[in-house]
mmCIF file of C-alpha atoms in Angstrom:
data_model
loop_
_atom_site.group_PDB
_atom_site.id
_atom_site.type_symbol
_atom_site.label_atom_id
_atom_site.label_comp_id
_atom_site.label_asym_id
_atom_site.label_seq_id
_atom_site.Cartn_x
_atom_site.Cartn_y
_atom_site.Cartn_z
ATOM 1 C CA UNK V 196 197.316 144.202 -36.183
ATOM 2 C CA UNK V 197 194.839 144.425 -33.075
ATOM 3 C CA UNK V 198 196.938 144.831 -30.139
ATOM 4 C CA UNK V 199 197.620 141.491 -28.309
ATOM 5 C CA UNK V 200 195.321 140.654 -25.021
ATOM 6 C CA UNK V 201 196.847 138.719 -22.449
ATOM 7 C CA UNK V 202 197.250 135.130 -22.410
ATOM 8 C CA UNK V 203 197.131 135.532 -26.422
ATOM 9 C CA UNK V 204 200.280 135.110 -28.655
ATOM 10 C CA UNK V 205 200.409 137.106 -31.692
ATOM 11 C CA UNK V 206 202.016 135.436 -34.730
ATOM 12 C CA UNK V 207 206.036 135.222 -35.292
ATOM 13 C CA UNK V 208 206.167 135.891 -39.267
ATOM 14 C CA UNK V 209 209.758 136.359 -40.617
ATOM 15 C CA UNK V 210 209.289 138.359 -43.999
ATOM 16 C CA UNK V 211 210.469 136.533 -47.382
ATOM 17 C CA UNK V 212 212.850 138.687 -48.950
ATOM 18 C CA UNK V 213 214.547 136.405 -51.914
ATOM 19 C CA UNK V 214 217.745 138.438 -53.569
ATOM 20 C CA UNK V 215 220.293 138.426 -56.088
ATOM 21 C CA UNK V 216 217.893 136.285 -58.137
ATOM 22 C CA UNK V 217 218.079 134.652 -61.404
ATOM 23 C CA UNK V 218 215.422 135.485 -64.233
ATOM 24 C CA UNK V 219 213.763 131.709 -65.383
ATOM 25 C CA UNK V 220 211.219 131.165 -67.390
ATOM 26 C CA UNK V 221 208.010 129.507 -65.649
ATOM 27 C CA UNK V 222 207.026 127.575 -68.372
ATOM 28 C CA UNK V 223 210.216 125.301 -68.283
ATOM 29 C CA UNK V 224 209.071 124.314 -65.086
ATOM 30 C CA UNK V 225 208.418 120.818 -64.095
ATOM 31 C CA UNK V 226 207.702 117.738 -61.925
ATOM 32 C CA UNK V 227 210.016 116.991 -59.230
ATOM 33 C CA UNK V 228 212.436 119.824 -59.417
ATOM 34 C CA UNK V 229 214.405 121.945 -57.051
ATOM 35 C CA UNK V 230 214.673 125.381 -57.575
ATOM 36 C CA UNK V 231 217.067 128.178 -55.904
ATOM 37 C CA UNK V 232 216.905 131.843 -56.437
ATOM 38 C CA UNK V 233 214.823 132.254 -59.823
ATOM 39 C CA UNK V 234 212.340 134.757 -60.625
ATOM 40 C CA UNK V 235 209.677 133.573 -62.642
ATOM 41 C CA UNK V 236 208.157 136.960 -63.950
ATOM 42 C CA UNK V 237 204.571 136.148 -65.691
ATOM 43 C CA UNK V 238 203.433 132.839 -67.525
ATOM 44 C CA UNK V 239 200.188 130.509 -67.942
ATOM 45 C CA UNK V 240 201.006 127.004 -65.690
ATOM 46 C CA UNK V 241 197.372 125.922 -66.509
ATOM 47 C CA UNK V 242 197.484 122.022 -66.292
ATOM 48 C CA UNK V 243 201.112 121.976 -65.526
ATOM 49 C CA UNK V 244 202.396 119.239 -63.245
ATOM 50 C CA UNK V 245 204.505 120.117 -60.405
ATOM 51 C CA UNK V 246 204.148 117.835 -58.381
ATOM 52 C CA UNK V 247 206.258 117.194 -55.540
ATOM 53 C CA UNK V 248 209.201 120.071 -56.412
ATOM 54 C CA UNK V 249 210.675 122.492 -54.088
ATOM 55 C CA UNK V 250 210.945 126.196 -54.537
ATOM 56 C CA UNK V 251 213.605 127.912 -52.369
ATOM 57 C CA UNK V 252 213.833 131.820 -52.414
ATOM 58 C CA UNK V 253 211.980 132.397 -55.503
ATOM 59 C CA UNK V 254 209.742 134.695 -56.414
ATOM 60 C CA UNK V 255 206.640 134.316 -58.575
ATOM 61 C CA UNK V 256 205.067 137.855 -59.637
ATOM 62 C CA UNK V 257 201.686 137.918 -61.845
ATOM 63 C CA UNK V 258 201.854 133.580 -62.572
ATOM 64 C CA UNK V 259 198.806 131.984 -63.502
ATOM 65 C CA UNK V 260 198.133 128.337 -61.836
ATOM 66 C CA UNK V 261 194.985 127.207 -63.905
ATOM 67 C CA UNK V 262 194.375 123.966 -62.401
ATOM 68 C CA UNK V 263 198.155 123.638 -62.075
ATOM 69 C CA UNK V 264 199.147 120.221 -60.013
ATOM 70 C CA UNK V 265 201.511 121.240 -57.212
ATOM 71 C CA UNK V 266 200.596 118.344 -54.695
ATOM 72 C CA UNK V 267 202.959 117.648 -52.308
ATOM 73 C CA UNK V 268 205.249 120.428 -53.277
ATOM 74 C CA UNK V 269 207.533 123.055 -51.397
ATOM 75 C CA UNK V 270 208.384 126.602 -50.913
ATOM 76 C CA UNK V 271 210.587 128.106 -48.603
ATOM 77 C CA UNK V 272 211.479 131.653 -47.518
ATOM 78 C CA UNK V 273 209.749 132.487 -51.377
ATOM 79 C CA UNK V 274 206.840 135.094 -52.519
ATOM 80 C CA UNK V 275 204.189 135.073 -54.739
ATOM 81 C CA UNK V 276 202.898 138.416 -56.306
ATOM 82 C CA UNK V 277 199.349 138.735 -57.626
ATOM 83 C CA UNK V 278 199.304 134.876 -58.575
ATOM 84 C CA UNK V 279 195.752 134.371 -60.193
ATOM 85 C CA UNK V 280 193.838 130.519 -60.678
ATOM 86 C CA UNK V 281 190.377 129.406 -60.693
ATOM 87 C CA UNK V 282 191.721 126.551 -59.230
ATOM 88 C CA UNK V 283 195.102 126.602 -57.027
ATOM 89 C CA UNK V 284 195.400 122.655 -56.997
ATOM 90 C CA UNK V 285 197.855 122.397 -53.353
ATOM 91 C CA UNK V 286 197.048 119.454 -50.748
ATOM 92 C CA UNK V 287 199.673 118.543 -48.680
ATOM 93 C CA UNK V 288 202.293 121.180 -49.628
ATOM 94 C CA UNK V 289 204.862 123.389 -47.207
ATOM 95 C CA UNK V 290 205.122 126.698 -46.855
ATOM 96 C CA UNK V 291 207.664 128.145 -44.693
ATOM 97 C CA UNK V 292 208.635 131.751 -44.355
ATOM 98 C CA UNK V 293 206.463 132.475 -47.784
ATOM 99 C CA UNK V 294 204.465 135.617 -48.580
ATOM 100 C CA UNK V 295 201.706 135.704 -50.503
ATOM 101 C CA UNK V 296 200.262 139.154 -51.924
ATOM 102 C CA UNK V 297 197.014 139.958 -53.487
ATOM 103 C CA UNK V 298 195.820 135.906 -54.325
ATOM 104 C CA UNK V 299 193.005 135.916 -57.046
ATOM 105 C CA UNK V 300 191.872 132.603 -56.312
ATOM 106 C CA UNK V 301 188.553 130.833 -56.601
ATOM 107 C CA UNK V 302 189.142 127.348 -55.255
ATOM 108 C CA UNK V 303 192.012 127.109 -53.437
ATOM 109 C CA UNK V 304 192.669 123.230 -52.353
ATOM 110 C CA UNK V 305 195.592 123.806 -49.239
ATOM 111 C CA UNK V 306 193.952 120.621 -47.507
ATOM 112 C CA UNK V 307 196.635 118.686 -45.591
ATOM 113 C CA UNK V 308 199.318 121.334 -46.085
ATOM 114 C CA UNK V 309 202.017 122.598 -43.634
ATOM 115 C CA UNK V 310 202.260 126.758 -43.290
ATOM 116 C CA UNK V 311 204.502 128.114 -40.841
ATOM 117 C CA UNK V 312 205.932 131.783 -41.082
ATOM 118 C CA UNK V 313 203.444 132.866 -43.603
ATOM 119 C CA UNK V 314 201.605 136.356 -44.591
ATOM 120 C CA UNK V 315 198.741 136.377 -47.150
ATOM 121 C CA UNK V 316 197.710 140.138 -47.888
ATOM 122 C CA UNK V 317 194.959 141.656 -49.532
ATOM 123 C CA UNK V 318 192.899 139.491 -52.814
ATOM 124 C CA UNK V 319 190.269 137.950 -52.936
ATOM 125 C CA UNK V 320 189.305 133.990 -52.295
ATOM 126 C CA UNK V 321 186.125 132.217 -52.957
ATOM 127 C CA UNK V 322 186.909 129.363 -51.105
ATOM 128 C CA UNK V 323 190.210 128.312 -49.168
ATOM 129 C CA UNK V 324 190.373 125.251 -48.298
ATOM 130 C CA UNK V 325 192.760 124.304 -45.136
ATOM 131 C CA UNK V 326 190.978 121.403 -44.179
ATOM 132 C CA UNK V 327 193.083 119.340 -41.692
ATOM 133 C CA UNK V 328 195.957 121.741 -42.368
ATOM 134 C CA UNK V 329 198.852 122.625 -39.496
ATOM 135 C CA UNK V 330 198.843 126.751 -39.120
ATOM 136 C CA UNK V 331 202.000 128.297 -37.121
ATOM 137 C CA UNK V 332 202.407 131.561 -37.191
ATOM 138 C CA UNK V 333 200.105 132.328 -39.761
ATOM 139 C CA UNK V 334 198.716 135.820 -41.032
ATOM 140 C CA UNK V 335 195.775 136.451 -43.638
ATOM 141 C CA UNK V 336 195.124 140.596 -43.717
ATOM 142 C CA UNK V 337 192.593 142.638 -46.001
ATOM 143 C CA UNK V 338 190.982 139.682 -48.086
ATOM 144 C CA UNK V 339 188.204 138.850 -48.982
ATOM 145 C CA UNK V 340 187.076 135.167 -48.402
ATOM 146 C CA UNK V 341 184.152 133.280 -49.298
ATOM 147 C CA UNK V 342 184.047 130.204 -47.861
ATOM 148 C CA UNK V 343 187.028 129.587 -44.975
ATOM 149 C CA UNK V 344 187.673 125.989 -44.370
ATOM 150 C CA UNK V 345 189.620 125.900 -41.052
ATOM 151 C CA UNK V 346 187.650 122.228 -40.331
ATOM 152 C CA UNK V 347 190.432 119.884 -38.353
ATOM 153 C CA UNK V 348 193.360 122.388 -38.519
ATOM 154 C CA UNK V 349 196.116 122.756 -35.846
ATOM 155 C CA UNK V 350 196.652 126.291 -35.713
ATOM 156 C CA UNK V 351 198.816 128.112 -33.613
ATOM 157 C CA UNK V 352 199.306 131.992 -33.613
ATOM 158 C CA UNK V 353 197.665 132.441 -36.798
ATOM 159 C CA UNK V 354 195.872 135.540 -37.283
ATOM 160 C CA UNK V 355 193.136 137.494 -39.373
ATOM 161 C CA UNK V 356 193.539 140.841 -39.975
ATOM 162 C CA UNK V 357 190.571 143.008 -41.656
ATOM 163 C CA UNK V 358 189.288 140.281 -43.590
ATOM 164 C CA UNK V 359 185.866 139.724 -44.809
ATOM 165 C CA UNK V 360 185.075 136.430 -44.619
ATOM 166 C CA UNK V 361 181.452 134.753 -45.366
ATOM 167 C CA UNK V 362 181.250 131.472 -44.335
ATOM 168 C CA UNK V 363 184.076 130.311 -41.415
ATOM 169 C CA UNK V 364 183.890 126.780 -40.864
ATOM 170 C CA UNK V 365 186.035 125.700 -37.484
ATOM 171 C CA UNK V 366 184.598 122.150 -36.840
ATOM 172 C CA UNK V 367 186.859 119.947 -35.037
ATOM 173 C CA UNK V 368 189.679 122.414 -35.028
ATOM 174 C CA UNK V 369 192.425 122.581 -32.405
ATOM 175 C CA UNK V 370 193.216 126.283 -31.974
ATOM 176 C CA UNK V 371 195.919 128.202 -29.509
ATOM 177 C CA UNK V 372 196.383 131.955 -29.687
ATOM 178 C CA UNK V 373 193.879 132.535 -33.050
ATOM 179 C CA UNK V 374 193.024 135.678 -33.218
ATOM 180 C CA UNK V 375 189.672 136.916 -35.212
ATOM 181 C CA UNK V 376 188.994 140.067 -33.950
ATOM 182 C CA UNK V 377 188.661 142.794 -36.657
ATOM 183 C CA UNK V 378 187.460 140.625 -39.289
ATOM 184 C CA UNK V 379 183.365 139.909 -39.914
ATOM 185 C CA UNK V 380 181.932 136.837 -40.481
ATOM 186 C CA UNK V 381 178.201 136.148 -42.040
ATOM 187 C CA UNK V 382 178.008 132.465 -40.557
ATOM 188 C CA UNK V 383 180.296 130.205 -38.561
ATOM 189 C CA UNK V 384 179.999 126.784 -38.810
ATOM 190 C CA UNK V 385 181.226 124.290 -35.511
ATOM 191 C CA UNK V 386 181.248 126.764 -33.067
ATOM 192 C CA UNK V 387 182.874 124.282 -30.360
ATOM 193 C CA UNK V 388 185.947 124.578 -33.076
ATOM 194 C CA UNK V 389 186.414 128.007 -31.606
ATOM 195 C CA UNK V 390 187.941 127.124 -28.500
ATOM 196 C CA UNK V 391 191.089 129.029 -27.939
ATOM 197 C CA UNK V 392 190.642 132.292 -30.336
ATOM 198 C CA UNK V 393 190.045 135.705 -29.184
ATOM 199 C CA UNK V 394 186.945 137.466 -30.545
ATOM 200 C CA UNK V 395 185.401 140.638 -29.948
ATOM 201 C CA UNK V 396 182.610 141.860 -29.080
ATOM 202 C CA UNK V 397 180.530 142.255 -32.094
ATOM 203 C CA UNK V 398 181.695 138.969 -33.404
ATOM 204 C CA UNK V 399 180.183 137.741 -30.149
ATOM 205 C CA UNK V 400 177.035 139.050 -31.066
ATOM 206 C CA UNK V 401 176.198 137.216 -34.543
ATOM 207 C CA UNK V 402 177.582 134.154 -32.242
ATOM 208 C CA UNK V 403 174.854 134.422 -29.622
ATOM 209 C CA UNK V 404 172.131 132.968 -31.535
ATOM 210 C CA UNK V 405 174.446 130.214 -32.541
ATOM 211 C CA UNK V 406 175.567 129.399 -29.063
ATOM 212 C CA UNK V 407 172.076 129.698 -27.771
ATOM 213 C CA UNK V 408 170.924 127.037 -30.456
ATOM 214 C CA UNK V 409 173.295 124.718 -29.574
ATOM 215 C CA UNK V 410 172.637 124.552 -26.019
ATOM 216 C CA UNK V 411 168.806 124.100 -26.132
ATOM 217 C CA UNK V 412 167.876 127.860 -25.516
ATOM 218 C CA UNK V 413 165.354 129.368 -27.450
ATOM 219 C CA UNK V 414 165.528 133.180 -28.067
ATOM 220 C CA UNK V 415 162.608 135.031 -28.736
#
């Protein structure tokens, strides 16, 4: 991670690291449940609902969520390996202490949600959507992003690490210690969003047209 400038906090992540787990299979999985300690190792959720269950120190490694219905649902000090959906279907879930390695996700729907203690490393993402999401101590490292929806979000000491992102959309956002250096964006929508992240230099530069725009300047 980019060392930390001063005045900027970088992110507090304590590492999932579920053990002495028990072997379950996902597909017996459903609505309204509470789960401790199970390892669900591969399995198609596609049009499952899930709604509303919690997941405490569990580990899902290689599941598929097609379209898989997991409003309002939990997970806690739990990781997900290589977890693969066209559509990850999760408004207004929680994620504390989670990690969250190598996401193949086209639309993922995290609107409304709660993440706190969370790493997301490498994938790739078409569109994540954290619209009006709450962000502490948040890290996203080496993926690949198409569309970023950070529109609304509280986010404090979140962080993104070598990512390529192409469209970042901050409008209305309330950000403290957000740090964006090392990561390249093609377009960034709401610049006044950006208030309170750290950017570098050449970030600065694809901003400067932007910035210009929006105060009247014209830059020929």
């Amino acid at each position: 991670m980019a060392k930390t400038k001063k005045g900027l906090e970088a992110p507090r992540v304590d590492e999932a690291d579920p053990r002495d787990l028990t072997d379950a299979p996902a597909e017996e999985l459903r609505s309204r449940e509470s789960h401790d300690a199970e390892r669900y190792d591969g399995g198609d959720l596609t049009e499952y609902d899930l709604e509303g269950s919690t997941f405490s120190e569990c580990v899902f490694e290689g599941i598929t969520f097609g379209a898989t219905r997991l409003r309002g649902s939990r997970f806690v000090e739990s990781v997900f390996v290589d977890p693969f959906a066209p559509e990850f279907s999760a408004a207004r879930t929680t994620w504390r202490t989670v990690r969250v390695d190598r996401p193949r996700w086209g639309s993922a729907e995290l609107f409304d949600a709660e993440l706190e203690s969370v790493r997301l490393s490498g994938g790739k993402i078409d569109f994540l959507n954290l619209r009006g999401s709450t962000l502490r101590d948040v890290v996203i490292e080496n993926c690949a992003i198409g569309e970023l929806d950070l529109g609304g979000v509280r986010a404090t000491r979140v962080a993104l690490v070598d990512c390529r992102v192409g469209t970042l959309d901050v409008t209305s956002a309330e950000l403290s210690s957000v740090d964006l250096r090392t990561t390249t964006f093609d377009r960034i929508d709401g610049i006044p969003g950006l208030r309170g992240a750290i950017i570098d230099d050449q970030q600065l530069t694809l901003l400067a047209p932007l910035f210009a725009a929006q105060h009247g300047v014209i830059v020929e």
